XYZ file of C-alpha atoms in Angstrom:
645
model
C 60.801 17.127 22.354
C 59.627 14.075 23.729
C 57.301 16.229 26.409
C 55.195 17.551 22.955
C 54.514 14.140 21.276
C 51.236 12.914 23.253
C 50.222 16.839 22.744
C 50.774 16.456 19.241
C 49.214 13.042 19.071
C 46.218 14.544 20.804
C 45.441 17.258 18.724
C 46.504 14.714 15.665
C 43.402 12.453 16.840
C 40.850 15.713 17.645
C 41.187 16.921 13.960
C 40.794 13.762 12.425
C 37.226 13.629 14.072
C 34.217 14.937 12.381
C 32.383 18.140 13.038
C 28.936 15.981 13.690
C 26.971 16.634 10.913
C 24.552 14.317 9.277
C 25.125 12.458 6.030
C 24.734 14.398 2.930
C 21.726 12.920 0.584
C 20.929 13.943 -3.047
C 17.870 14.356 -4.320
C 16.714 14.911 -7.722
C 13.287 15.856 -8.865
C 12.518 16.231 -12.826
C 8.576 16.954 -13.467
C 9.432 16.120 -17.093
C 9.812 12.975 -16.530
C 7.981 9.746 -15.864
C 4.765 11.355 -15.680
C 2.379 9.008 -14.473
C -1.204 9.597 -13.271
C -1.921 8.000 -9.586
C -5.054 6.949 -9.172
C -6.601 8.439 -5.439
C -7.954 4.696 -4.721
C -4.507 3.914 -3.937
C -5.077 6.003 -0.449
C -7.519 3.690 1.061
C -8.590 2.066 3.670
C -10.263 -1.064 5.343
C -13.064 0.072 7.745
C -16.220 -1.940 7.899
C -17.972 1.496 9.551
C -17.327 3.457 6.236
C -15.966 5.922 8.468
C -12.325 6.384 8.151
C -10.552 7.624 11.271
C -8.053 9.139 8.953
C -8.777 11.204 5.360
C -9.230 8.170 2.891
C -10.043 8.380 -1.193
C -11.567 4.609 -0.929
C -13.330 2.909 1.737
C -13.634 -1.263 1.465
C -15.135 -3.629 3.873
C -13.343 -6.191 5.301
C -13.485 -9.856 6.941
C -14.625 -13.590 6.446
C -17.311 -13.392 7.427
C -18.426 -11.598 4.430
C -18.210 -14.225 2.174
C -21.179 -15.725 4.169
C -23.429 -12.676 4.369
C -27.147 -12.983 4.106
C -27.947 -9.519 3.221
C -31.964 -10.652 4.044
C -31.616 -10.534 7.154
C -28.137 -9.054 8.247
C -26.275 -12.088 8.876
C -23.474 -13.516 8.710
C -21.287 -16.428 9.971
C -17.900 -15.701 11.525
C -15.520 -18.874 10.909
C -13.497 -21.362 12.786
C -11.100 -18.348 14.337
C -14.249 -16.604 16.020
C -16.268 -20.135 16.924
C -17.951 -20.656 13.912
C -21.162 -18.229 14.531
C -23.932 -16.933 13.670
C -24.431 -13.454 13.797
C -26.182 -10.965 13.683
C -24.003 -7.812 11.868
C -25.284 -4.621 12.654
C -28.028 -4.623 16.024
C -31.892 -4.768 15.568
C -33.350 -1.182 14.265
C -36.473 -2.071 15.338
C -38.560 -5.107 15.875
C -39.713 -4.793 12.198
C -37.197 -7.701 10.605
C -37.784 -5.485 6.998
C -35.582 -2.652 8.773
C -32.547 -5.044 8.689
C -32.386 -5.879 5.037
C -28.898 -5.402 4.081
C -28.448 -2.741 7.030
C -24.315 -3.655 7.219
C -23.167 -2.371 3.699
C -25.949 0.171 3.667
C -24.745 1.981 7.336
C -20.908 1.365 5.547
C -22.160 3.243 2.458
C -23.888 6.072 4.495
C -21.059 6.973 6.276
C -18.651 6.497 3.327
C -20.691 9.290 1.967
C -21.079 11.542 4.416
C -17.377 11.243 4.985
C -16.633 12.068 1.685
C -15.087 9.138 0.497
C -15.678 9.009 -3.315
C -14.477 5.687 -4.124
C -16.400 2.546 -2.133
C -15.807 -0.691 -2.668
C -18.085 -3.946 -1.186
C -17.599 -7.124 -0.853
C -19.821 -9.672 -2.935
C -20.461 -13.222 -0.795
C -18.455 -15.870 -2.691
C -18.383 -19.130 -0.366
C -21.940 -20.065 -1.959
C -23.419 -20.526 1.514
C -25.261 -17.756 4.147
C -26.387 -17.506 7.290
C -29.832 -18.781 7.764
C -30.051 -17.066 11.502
C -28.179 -14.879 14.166
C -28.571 -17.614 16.585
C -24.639 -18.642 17.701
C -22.691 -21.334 17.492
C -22.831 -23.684 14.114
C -21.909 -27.441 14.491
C -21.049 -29.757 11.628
C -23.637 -32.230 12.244
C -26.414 -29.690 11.816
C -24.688 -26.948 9.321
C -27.107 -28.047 6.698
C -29.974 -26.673 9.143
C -28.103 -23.255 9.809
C -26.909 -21.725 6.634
C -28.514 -21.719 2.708
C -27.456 -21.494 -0.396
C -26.183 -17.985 -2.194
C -27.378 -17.971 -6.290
C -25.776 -15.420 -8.442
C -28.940 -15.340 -10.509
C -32.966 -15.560 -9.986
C -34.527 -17.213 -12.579
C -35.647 -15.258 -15.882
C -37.877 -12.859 -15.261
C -38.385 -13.150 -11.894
C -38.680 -9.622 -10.163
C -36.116 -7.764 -7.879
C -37.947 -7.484 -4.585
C -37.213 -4.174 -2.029
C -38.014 -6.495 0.881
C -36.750 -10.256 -0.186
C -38.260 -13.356 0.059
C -37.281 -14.859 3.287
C -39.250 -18.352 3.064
C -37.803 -19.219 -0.300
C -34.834 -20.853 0.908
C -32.478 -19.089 -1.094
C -30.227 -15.989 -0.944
C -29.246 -14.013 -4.628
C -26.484 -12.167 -5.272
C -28.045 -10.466 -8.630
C -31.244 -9.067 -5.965
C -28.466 -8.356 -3.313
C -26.720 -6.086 -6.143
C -29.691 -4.593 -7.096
C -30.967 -3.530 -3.703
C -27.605 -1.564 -2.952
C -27.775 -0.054 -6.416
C -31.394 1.614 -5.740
C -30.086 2.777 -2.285
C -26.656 3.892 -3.882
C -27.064 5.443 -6.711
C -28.137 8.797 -5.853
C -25.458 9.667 -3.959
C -22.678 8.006 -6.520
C -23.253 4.495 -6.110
C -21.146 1.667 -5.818
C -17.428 1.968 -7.199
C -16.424 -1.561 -7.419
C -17.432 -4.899 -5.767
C -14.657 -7.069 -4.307
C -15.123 -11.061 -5.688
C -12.828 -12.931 -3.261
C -11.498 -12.585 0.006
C -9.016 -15.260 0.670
C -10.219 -17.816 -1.607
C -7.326 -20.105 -0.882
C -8.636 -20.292 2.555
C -12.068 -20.700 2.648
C -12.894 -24.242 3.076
C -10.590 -24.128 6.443
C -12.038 -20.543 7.666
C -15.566 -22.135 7.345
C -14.983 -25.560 8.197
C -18.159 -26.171 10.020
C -19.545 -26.210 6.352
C -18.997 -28.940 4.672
C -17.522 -27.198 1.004
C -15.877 -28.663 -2.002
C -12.186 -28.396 -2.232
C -11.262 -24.929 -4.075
C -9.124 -25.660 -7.023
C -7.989 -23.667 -9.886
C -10.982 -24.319 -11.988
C -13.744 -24.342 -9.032
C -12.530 -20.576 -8.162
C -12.065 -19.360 -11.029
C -15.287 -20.613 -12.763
C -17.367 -19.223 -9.810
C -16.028 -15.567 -9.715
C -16.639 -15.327 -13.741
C -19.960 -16.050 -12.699
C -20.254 -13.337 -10.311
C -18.626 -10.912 -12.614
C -21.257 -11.413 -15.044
C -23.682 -10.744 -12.826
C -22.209 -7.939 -11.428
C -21.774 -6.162 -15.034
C -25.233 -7.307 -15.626
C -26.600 -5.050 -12.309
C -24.251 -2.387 -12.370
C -22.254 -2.105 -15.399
C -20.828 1.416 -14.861
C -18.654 -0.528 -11.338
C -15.453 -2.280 -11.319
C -14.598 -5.601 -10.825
C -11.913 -6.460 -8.605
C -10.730 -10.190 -8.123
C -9.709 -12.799 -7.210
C -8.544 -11.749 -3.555
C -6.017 -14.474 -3.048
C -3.707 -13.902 0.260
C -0.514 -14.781 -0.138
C 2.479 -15.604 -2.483
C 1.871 -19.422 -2.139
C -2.043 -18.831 -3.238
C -0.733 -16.501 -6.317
C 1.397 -19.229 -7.470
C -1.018 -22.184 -6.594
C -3.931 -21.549 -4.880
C -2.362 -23.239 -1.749
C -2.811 -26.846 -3.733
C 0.123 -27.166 -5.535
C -1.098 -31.157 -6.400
C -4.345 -29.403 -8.107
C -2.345 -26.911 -9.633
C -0.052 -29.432 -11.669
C -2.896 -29.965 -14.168
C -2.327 -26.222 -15.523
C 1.409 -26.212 -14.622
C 2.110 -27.329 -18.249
C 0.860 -24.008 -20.175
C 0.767 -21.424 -17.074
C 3.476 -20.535 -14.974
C 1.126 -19.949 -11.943
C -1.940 -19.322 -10.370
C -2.779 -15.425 -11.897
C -1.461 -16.749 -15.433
C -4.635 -19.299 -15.520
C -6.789 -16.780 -13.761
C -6.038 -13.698 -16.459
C -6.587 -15.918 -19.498
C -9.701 -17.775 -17.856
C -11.348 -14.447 -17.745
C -9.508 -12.779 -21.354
C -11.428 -15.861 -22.742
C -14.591 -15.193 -21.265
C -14.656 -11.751 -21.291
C -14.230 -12.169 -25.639
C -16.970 -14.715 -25.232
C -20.032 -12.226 -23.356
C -18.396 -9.272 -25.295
C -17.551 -7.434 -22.447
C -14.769 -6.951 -19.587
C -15.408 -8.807 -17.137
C -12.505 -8.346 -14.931
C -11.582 -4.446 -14.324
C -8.450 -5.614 -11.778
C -6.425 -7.932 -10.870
C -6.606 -8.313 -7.487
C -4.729 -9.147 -4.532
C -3.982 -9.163 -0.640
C -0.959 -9.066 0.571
C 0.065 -9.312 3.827
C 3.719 -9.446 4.801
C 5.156 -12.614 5.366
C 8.978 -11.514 5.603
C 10.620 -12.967 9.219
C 13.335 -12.120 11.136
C 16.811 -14.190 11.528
C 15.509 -15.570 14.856
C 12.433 -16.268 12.671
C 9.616 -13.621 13.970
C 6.387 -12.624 12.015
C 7.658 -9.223 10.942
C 3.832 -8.469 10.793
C 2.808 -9.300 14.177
C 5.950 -7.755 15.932
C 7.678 -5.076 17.556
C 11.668 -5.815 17.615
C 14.226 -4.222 16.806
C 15.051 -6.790 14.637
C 11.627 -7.175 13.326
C 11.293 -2.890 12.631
C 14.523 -3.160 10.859
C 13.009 -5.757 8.572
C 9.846 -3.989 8.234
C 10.856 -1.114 6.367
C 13.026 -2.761 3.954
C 9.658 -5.347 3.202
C 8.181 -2.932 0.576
C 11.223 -3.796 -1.432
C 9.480 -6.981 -2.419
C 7.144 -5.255 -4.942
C 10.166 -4.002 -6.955
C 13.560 -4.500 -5.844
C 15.315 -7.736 -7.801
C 18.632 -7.300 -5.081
C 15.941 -7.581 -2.227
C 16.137 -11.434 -0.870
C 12.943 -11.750 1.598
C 13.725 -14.061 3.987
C 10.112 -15.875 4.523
C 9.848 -19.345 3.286
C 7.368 -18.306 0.576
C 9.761 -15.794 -1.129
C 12.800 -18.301 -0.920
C 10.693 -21.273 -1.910
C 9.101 -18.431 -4.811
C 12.101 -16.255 -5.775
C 11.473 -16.926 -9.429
C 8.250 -15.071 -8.963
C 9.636 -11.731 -7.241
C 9.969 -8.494 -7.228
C 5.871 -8.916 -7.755
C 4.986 -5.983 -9.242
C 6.827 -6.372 -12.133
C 5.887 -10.313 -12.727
C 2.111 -9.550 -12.175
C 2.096 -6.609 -14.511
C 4.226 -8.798 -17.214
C 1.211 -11.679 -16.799
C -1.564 -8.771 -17.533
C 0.200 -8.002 -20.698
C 0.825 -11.446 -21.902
C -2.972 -12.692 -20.636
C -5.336 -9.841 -20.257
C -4.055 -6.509 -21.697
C -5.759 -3.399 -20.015
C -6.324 -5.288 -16.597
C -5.587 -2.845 -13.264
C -4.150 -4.053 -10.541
C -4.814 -3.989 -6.726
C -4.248 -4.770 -3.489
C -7.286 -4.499 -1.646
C -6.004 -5.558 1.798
C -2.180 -5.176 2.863
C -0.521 -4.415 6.025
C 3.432 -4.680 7.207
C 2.271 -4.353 10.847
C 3.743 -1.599 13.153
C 1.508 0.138 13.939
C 3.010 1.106 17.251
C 6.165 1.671 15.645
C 7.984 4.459 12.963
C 8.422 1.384 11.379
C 5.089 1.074 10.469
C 4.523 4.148 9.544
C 7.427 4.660 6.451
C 6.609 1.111 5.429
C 2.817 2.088 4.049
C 4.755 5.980 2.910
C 7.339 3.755 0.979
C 4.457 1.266 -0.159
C 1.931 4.033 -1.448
C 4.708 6.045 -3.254
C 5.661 2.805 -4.842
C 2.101 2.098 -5.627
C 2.082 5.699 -7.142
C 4.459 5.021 -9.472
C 3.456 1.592 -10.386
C -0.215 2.314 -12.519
C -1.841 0.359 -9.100
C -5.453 1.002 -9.970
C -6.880 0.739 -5.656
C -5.232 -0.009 -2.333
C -6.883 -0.770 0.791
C -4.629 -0.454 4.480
C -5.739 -3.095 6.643
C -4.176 -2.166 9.994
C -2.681 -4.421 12.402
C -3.254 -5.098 15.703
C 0.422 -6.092 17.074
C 1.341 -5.134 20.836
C 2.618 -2.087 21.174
C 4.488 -0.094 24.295
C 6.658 2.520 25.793
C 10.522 2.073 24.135
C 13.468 4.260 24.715
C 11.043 6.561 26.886
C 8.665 7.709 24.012
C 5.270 7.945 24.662
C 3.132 4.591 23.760
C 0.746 5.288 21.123
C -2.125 3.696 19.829
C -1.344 0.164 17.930
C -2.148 1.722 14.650
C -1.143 5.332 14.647
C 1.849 5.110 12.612
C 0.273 2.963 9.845
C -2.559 5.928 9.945
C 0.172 8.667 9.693
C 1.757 7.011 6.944
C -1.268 7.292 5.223
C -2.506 11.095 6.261
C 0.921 12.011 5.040
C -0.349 11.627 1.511
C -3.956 12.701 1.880
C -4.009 15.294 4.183
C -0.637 15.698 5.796
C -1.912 19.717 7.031
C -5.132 18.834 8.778
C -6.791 21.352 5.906
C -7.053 18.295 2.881
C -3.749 19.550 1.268
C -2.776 16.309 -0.600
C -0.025 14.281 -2.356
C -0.556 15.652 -5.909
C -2.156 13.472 -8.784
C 0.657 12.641 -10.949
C 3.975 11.288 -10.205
C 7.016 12.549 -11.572
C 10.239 11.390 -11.429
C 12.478 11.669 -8.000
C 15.705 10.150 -7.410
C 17.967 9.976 -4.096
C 21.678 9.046 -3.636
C 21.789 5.725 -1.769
C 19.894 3.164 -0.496
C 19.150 5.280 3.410
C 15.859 7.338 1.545
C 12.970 6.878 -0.787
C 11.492 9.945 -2.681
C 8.344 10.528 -3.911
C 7.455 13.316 -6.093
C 3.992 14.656 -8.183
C 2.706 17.822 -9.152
C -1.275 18.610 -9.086
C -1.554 21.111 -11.558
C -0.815 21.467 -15.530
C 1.992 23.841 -15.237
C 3.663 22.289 -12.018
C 3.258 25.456 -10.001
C 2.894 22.936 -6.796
C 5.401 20.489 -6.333
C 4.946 18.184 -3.681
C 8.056 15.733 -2.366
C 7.672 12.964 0.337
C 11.151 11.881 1.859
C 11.366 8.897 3.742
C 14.606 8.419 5.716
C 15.155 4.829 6.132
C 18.643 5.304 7.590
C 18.144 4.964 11.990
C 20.493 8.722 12.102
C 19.568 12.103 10.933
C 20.080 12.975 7.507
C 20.901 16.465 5.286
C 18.332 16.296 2.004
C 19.672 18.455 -0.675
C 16.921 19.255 -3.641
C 17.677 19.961 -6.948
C 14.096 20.441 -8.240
C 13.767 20.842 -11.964
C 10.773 22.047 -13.285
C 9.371 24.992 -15.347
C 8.063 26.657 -12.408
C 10.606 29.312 -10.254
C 9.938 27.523 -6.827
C 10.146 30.531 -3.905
C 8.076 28.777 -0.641
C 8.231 25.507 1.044
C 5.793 24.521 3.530
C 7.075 21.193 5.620
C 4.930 18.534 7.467
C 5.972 14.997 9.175
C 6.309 12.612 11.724
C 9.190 11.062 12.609
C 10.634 8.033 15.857
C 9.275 10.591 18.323
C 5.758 11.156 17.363
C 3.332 9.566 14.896
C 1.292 13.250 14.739
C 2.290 15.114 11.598
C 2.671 18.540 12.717
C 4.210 21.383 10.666
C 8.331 22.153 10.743
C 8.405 24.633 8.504
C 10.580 27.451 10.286
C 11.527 31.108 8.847
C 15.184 29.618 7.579
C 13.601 27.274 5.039
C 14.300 29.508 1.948
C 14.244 27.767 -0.990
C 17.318 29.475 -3.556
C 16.476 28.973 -7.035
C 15.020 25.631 -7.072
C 17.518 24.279 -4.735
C 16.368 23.154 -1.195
C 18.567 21.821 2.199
C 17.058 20.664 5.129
C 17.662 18.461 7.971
C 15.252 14.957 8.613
C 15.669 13.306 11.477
C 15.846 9.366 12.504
C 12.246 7.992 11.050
C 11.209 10.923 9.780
C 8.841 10.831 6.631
C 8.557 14.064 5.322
C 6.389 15.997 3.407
C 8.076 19.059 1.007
C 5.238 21.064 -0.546
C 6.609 23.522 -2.916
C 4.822 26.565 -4.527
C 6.205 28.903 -6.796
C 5.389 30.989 -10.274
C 5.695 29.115 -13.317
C 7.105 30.047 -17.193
C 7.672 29.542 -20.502
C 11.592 28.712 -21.906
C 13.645 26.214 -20.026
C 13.894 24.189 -16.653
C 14.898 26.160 -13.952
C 17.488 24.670 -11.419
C 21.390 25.412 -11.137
C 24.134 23.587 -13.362
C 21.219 22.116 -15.514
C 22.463 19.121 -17.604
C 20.984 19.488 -20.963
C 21.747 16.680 -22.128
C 19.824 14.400 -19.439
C 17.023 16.802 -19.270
C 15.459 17.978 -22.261
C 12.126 15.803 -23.439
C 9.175 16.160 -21.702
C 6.726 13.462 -21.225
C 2.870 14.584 -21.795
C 0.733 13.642 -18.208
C -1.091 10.296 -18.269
C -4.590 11.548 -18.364
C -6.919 9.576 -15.256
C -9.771 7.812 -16.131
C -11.530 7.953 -12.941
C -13.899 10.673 -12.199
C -13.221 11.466 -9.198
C -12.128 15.418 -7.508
C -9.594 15.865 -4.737
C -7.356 18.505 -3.632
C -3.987 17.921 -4.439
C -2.139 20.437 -2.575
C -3.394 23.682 -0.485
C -5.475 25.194 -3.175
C -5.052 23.499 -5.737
C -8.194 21.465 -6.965
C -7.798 18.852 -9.864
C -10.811 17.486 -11.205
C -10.561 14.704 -13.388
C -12.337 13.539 -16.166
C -15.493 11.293 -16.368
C -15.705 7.715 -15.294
C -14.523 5.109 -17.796
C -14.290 2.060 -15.713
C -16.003 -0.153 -18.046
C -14.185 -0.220 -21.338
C -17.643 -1.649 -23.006
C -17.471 -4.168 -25.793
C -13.225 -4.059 -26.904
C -11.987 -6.286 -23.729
C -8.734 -6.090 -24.946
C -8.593 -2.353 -25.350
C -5.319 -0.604 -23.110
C -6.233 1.719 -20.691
C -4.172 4.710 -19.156
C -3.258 2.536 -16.191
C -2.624 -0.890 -17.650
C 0.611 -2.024 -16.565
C 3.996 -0.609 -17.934
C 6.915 0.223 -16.590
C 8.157 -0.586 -12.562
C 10.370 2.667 -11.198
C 12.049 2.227 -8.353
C 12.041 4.524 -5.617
C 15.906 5.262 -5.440
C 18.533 5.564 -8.238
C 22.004 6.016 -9.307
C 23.560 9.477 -7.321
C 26.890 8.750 -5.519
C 26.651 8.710 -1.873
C 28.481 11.702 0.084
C 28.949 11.496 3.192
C 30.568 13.641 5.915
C 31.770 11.038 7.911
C 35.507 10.628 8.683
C 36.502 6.756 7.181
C 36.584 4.640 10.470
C 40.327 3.435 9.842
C 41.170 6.977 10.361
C 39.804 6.718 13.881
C 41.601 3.604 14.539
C 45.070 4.661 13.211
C 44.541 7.992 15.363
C 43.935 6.207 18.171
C 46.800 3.754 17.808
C 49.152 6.640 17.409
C 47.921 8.523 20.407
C 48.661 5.022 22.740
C 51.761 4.520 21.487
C 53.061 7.662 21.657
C 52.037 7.636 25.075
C 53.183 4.829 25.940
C 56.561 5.515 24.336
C 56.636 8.603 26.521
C 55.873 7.288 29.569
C 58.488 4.816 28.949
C 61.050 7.610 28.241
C 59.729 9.353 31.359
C 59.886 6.274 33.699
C 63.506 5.036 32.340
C 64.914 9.287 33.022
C 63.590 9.173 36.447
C 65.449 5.865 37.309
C 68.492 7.260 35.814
């Protein structure tokens, strides 16, 4: 008897190991609910060529330097970090010095267009001074002999001039607008003009010029004055500002001793900014302000303390795809010394959109320039996928990817890719994940996962849902089993499947012959990394959802589509075009008036299913084990005591 107890013990510990299989995820899709119109500037990018290596809906330059740009002669001056220079933006056409009027924005807008790009955004010089040459470095002691003053406005009735005055010793921003209008407008014009590019850091980015201090009032006095004259030029664009970087500049400009004057009646920086502009917006009798907007740029750290956006840990990837949590999750704790010192003021998106109700009803919102970094890494890649399907959801009116440019190498013997492939991938995932323009649809629905290891993303492109399109993001390090429940009023009978994953950052196509999708219910397999991309097509009708064990009690009202305002036509999935209707960026005279993508309601990309998991518990390892050493060791014992007998 004793001779069978390690056998027994052994095949005791065998069964109470799994058959691998990966964790079980549940995902729920409901195109009934939460319909929500994304706008397509949301897929954009920053790319001072205007030609986006990847498919982008809007284009935006980008840099300091802009905010000194003499568009009279193509100049501009670079800053402290790049030697304080002046320079010469785009190289000499010709020796005719007519030829380089405003030749940087107008090459950016030419190849915008011929890309296809349909929304473009600019930036409009804000630091008051230009370039006054291309001639290098600037010094302090003779600044005053190397750069001139930027006007918003000629004087009354002067004329707009096609080639500029270049002995008058001045540099406007009203002739600047006007000259990119007459170039632009054939071919769509101009879709918004950026006012502010890191406000909060100007004085110290150009600190060979000798600046005022930027306080609340300064900034925000300056860009109403640019707005006006940008509504006064081209009324039909948006207005996008302020531009501030970071969470210490929303809450006080990066002054806090400045900000204690408003402190009293505002409980930060965007609170006095949003009524500023409510006020004098009511005042001219016109919006002046189209979006609130922002950059953000990661700031979350690592235990050890590492810049999560300029590295390439382990520790630092883990933290990376988790930082998107900051717009909406109130359980996420950020672990940078601006979101400790600032808790009060996160998640973000719903205390920015809370301020635009309670300051300036009807005000967008967008992030012109973010980046989490990781470019080299998967990382990288799900963090924009999580950060655009959040931005989807969320009513954000434009987003711009600014890519960055951390080290990158070979890790766990995958190839080394370029520094900013996965951020690019996690971006062509939404706008053109088949290499034919099939695209994320144009309005969200609601999606729902079990757990916190995946975020799902889900939007239809066509009035009767007929194509469903679902991005799954697994967030979890191990492979993962996605089960769909997909209720709609379309009979779903095809899936096509695109994705990258830890391997590669190429989206290639993994649809196989077993992917049969059984009555609107779907299983597949994802591995480590992947973000995936579920297009489904099927044949819709009248009468009820269609899925299996349909609760109708949780399921039965149906939410009308939020209709877009922007005029702008993409294809939302393989042939399926959506036009949209025409432009209404300017909301004219009512200021106040609500549009279809003020701010509302914050979803969350994950919800309330109970985790299953396949996974024997751990303790039942350990007890397994246990038993199988004693047992042996009893027997051995038994064994060694009969043989001395």
């Amino acid at each position: 008897m004793f001779r069978l107890l390690p056998v027994f013990a052994i095949v005791f510990y065998i069964f109470s190991l799994p058959v691998y299989a990966a964790p079980n995820v549940s995902v729920l899709v409901d195109t009934s609910r939460d319909r929500v119109a994304i706008s397509p500037y949301i897929y954009g990018l920053n790319e001072n060529s205007g030609t986006p290596p990847v498919k982008a809906f809007a284009i935006k330059q980008q840099g300091d330097f802009l905010d000194t740009y003499n568009w009279e002669i193509d100049a501009a001056n670079t800053g402290w970090t790049d030697n304080s220079e002046n320079i010469a933006l785009v190289p000499k056409l010709s020796g005719d010095v007519i030829n380089m009027t405003a030749a940087f924005p107008s090459m950016f807008l030419e190849n915008a267009i011929s890309s296809e790009v349909p929304g473009r955004f600019i930036n409009l010089p804000m630091s008051g001074y230009a370039a006054a040459d291309s001639d290098g470095l600037v010094y302090t002691h003779d600044f005053q002999n190397r750069v001139v003053r930027i006007l918003d406005r000629k004087q009354a009735g002067a004329e707009y001039l096609s080639h500029p005055d270049l002995t008058d010793g001045f540099v406007y921003n009203d002739e600047y607008l006007a000259y990119m209008v007459n170039r632009s407008e054939a071919d769509g014009g101009i879709t918004g003009y950026i006012l502010g590019s890191a406000p909060e850091k100007m004085k110290d980015t150009f600190r060979v010029i000798d600046m005022p201090e930027i306080t609340a009032v300064s900034l925000t006095t300056k860009t109403i004055e640019a707005a006006k004259t940008v509504k006064y030029i081209d009324p039909r664009a948006a207005v996008l500002a302020p531009g501030v970087s970071n969470l210490e500049g929303y809450i006080n400009l990066s002054n806090p001793l400045d900000f204690e004057t408003h402190s009293d009646e505002y409980s930060w920086y965007i609170d006095y900014f949003l009524d500023s502009f409510k006020k004098a917006s009511d005042t001219a009798g016109e919006r002046l302000l189209d979006s609130l907007d922002l950059q953000f740029y990661t700031e979350a750290v690592t235990d050890s303390g590492q810049a999560v956006l300029t590295s390439e840990t382990a520790a630092a990837n883990a933290a990376r795809i988790q930082a998107p949590r900051l717009f909406y999750d109130s359980t996420y704790s950020e672990s940078s010394k601006a979101a400790v010192t600032y808790k009060a003021y996160t998640p973000l998106l719903p205390t920015l959109q809370a301020s635009i109700r309670m300051y300036y009803p009807g005000t967008k919102l967008s992030f012109s320039e973010y980046s989490f970094g990781g470019g080299g890494d998967v990382s990288g890649g799900i963090a924009v996928a999580d950060t655009l399907g959040i931005f989807g959801k969320n009513l954000i009116y434009m987003a711009g990817l600014s890519p960055s440019n951390t080290e990158y190498s070979a890790k766990n013997g995958i190839t080394p890719v370029s520094e900013y492939d996965y951020e690019y991938a996690g971006l062509k995932i939404y706008t053109d994940y088949d290499d034919a323009g099939s695209s994320f649809g144009s309005t969200s629905v609601f999606a729902a996962s079990s757990g916190m290891s995946a975020s799902v993303y889900a939007s239809t492109g066509s009035i009767n849902d007929s194509t469903l399109t679902v991005l799954y993001i697994n967030k979890s390090g191990k492979p993962e089993t996605a089960h769909f429940l997909l209720f709609s009023n379309s009979d779903y009978d095809n899936v096509r499947i695109f994705g990258f994953d830890e391997k590669t950052s190429t989206i290639t196509e993994r649809t196989t012959s077993d992917d049969v999708v059984n009555t609107n219910i779907f299983e597949y397999d994802i591995p480590p990394g992947g973000v995936y991309m579920f297009e489904f097509t099927g044949i819709p009708h009248s009468g009820a959802f269609t899925t299996a064990e349909l609760p109708d009690e949780d399921y039965t009202e149906t939410t009308p589509a939020v209709t877009d305002p922007y005029g702008v036509t993409i294809t939302s999935t393989a042939g399926d075009e959506t036009t949209l209707p025409p432009p209404e960026i300017n909301p004219g005279a009512d200021a106040g008036a609500e549009t279809p993508f003020a701010a509302t309601t914050v979803y969350a990309p994950e919800t309330e299913f109970p985790q299953t998991d396949s996974d024997m518990p751990i303790a039942v390892r350990v007890i397994a084990i246990i038993l199988l050493f004693t047992v042996i060791g009893v027997f051995s014992y038994v064994i060694f005591v009969t043989i001395r007998k």
